[in-house]
Short mmCIF file of C-alpha atoms in Angstrom, two decimals:
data_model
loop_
_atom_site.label_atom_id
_atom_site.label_comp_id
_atom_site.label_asym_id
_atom_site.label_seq_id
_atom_site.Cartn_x
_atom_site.Cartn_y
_atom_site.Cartn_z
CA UNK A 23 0.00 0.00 0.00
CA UNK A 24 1.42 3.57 -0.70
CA UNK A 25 -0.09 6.81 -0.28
CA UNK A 26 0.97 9.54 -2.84
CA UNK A 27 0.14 13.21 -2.65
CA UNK A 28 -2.30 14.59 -5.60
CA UNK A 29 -0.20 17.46 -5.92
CA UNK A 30 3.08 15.83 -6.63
CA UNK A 31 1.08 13.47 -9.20
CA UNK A 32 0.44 16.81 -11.00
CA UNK A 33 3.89 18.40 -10.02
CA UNK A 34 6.28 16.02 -10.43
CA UNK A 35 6.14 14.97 -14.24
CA UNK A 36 6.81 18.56 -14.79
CA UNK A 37 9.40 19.35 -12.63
CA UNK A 38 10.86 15.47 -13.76
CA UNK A 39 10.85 17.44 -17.03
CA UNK A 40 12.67 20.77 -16.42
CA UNK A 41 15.58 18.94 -14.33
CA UNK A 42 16.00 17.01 -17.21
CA UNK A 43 16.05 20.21 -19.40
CA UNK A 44 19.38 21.58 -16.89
CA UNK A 45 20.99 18.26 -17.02
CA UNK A 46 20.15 17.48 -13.28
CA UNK A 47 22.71 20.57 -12.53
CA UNK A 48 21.61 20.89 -8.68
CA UNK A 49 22.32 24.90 -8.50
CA UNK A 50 20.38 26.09 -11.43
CA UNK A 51 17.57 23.43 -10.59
CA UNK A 52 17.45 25.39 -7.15
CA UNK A 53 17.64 28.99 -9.04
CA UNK A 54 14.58 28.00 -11.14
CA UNK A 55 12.56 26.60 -8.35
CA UNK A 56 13.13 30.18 -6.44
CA UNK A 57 11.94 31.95 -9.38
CA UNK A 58 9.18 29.88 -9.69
CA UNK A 59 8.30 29.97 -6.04
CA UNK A 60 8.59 34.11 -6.04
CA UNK A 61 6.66 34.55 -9.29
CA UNK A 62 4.02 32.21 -7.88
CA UNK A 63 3.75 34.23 -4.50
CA UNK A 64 3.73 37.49 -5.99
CA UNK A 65 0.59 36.30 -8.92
CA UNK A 66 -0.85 34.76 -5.76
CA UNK A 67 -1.28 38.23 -3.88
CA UNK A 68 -2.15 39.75 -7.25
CA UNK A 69 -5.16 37.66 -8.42
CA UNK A 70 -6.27 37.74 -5.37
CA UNK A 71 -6.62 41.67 -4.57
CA UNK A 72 -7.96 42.42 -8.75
CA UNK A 73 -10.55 38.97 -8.71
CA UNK A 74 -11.44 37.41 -6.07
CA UNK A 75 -10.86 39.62 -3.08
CA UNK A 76 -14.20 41.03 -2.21
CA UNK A 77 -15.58 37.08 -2.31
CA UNK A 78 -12.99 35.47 -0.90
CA UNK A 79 -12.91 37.97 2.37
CA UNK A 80 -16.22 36.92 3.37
CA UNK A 81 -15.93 32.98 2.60
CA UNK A 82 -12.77 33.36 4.85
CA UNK A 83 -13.75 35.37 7.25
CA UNK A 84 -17.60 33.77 7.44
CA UNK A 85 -16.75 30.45 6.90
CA UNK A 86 -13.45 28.74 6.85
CA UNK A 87 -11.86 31.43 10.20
CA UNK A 88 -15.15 31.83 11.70
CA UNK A 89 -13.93 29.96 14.61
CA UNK A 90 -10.63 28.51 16.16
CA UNK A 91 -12.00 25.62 15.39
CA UNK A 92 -12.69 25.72 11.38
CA UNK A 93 -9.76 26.97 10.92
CA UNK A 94 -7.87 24.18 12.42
CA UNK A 95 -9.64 21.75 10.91
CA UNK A 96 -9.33 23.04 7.51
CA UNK A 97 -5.54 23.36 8.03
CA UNK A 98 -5.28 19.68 9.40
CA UNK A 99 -7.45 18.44 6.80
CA UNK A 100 -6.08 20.53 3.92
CA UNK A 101 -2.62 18.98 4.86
CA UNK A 102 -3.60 15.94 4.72
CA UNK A 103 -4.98 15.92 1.46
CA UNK A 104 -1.69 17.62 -0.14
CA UNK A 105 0.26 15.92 2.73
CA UNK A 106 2.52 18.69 2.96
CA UNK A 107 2.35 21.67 5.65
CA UNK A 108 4.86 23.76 3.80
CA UNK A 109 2.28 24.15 1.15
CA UNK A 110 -0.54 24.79 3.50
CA UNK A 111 1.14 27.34 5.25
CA UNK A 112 2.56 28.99 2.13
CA UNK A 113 -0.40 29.28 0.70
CA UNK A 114 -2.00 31.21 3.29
CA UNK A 115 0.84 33.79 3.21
CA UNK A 116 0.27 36.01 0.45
CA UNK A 117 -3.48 35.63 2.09
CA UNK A 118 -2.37 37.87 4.95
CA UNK A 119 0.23 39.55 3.25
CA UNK A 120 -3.13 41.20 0.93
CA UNK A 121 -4.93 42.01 3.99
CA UNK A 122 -7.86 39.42 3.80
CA UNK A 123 -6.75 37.85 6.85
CA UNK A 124 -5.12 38.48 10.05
CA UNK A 125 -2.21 36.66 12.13
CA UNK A 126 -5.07 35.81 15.03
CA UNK A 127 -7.09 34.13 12.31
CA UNK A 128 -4.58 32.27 10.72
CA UNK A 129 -2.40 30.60 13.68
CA UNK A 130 -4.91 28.25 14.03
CA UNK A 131 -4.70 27.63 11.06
CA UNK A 132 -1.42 27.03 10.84
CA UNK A 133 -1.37 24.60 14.32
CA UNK A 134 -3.85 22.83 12.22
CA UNK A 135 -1.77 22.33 9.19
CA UNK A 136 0.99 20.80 12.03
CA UNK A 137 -1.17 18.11 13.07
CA UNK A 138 -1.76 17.24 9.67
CA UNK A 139 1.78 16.60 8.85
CA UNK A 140 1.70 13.67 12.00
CA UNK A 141 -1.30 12.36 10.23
CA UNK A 142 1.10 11.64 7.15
CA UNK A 143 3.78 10.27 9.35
CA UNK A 144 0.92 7.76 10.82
CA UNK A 145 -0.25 6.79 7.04
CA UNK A 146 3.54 6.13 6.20
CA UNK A 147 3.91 3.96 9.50
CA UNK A 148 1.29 1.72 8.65
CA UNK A 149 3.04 1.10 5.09
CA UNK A 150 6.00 -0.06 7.24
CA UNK A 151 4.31 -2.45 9.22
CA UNK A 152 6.76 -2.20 11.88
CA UNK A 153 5.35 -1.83 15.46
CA UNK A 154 7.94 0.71 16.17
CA UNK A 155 7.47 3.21 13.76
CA UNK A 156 3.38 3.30 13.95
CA UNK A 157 4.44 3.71 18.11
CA UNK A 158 6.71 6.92 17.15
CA UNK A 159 4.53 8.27 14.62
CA UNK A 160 1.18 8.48 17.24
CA UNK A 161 3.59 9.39 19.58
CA UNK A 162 4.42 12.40 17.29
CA UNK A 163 0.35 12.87 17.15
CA UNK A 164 0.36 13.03 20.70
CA UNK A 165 2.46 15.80 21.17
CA UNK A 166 1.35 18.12 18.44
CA UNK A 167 -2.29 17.74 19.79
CA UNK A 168 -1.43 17.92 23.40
CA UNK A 169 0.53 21.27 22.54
CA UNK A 170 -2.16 22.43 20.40
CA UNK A 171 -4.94 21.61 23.08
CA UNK A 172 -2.31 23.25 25.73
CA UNK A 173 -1.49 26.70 23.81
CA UNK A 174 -5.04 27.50 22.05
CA UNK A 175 -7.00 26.93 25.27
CA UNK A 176 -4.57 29.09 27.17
CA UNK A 177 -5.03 32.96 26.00
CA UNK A 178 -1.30 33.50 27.58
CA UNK A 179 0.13 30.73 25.98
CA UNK A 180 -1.44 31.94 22.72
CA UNK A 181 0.02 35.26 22.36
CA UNK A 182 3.47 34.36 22.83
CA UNK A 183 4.01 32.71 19.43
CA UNK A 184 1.79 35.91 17.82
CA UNK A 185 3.82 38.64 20.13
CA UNK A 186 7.07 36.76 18.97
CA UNK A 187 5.83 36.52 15.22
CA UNK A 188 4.83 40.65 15.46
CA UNK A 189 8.13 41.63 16.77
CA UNK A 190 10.13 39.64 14.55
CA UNK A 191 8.35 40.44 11.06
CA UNK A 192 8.72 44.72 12.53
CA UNK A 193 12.30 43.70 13.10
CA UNK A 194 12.75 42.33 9.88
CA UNK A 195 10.66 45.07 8.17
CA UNK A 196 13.62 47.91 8.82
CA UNK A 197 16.20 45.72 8.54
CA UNK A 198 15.81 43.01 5.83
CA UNK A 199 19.37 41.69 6.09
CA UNK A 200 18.27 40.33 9.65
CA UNK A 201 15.68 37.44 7.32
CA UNK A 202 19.14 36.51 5.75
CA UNK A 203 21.01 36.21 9.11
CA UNK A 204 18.15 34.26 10.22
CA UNK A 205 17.88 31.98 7.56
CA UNK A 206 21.68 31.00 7.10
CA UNK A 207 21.59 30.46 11.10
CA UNK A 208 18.44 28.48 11.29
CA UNK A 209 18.33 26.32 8.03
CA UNK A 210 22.44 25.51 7.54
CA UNK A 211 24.69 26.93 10.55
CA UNK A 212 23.01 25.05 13.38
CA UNK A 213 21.95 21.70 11.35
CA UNK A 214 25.35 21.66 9.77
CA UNK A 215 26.97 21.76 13.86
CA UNK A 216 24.52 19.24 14.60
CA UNK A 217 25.55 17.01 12.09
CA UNK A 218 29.17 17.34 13.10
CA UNK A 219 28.89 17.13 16.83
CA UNK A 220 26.58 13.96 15.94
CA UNK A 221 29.67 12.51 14.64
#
């Protein structure tokens, strides 16, 4: 049994195609993929402020974010289908970035769209049939929903990660160089010292 995303049965043949087009070369595969990813985000924001903006504020705002709830459902479930949350949540960026939602309304969201990524880890688990992994991957349920449960029932808890977010993204607003820092610390320096002090 295997369980396949829909979106990389639609993606994949074309982006099989294109790294065959640059000879597999791994840097300009990664410079077309950022191009894509930018143009993508910035057509995002822009079809949805000149089409659909006026409709889509009150199906999100009525609908989908009426609640805490709904919108962590729709997250979860959302990921789930596309079994990715780095498409959920990216998705829902240029969202906020037009105005149409706020941070409030979407961090539910986005806690949502983490559960969903343990449901794919359980779905994978079973395909293993190994007791072991099924144990670690509801395990990994566990804790996303007891620290869901934990920080969205607890008005305290819940403005930390929003107060943190707000400071950060006004930080990063007058000084853009700080997202770079951030990133190179973040994604390579500390992984890349984990992997040699694993040694």
């Amino acid at each position: 049994v295997t369980f396949n995303s829909p979106l990389k049965l639609i993606v994949n043949p074309l982006a099989t195609q294109l790294a065959e087009l640059l000879n597999k070369n791994p840097v300009l595969i990664v410079i077309l993929a950022l191009i894509f990813l930018f143009i993508a985000l910035r057509y995002i924001v822009v079809v949805l402020k000149s089409v659909f903006i006026n409709k889509a504020e009150n199906f999100f705002d009525k609908v989908i974010f009426k609640s805490t709830f709904t919108a962590l459902a729709f997250g979860l479930i959302l990921t789930v289908l596309v079994q990715s949350s780095s498409i959920t949540t990216s998705l829902i960026v240029p969202i906020v970035g037009s105005g149409i939602l706020t941070l409030y309304q979407v961090f539910p969201y986005t806690v949502g769209a983490n559960i969903g990524t343990t449901i794919t880890a359980i779905l994978a688990s079973l395909v293993t049939g190994k007791t072991e992994a099924l144990i670690v991957a509801f395990a990994h349920f566990m804790f996303n929903v007891s620290g869901a449960v934990l920080i969205l029932s607890v008005p305290f808890l819940r403005n930390i990660p929003l107060w943190g977010a707000k400071k950060f993204s006004e930080l990063v607003y007058n000084n853009r160089y700080i997202s770079i820092l951030f990133l190179l610390i973040f994604f390579f320096i500390i992984p890349l010292l984990v992997i040699f002090l694993s040694r």
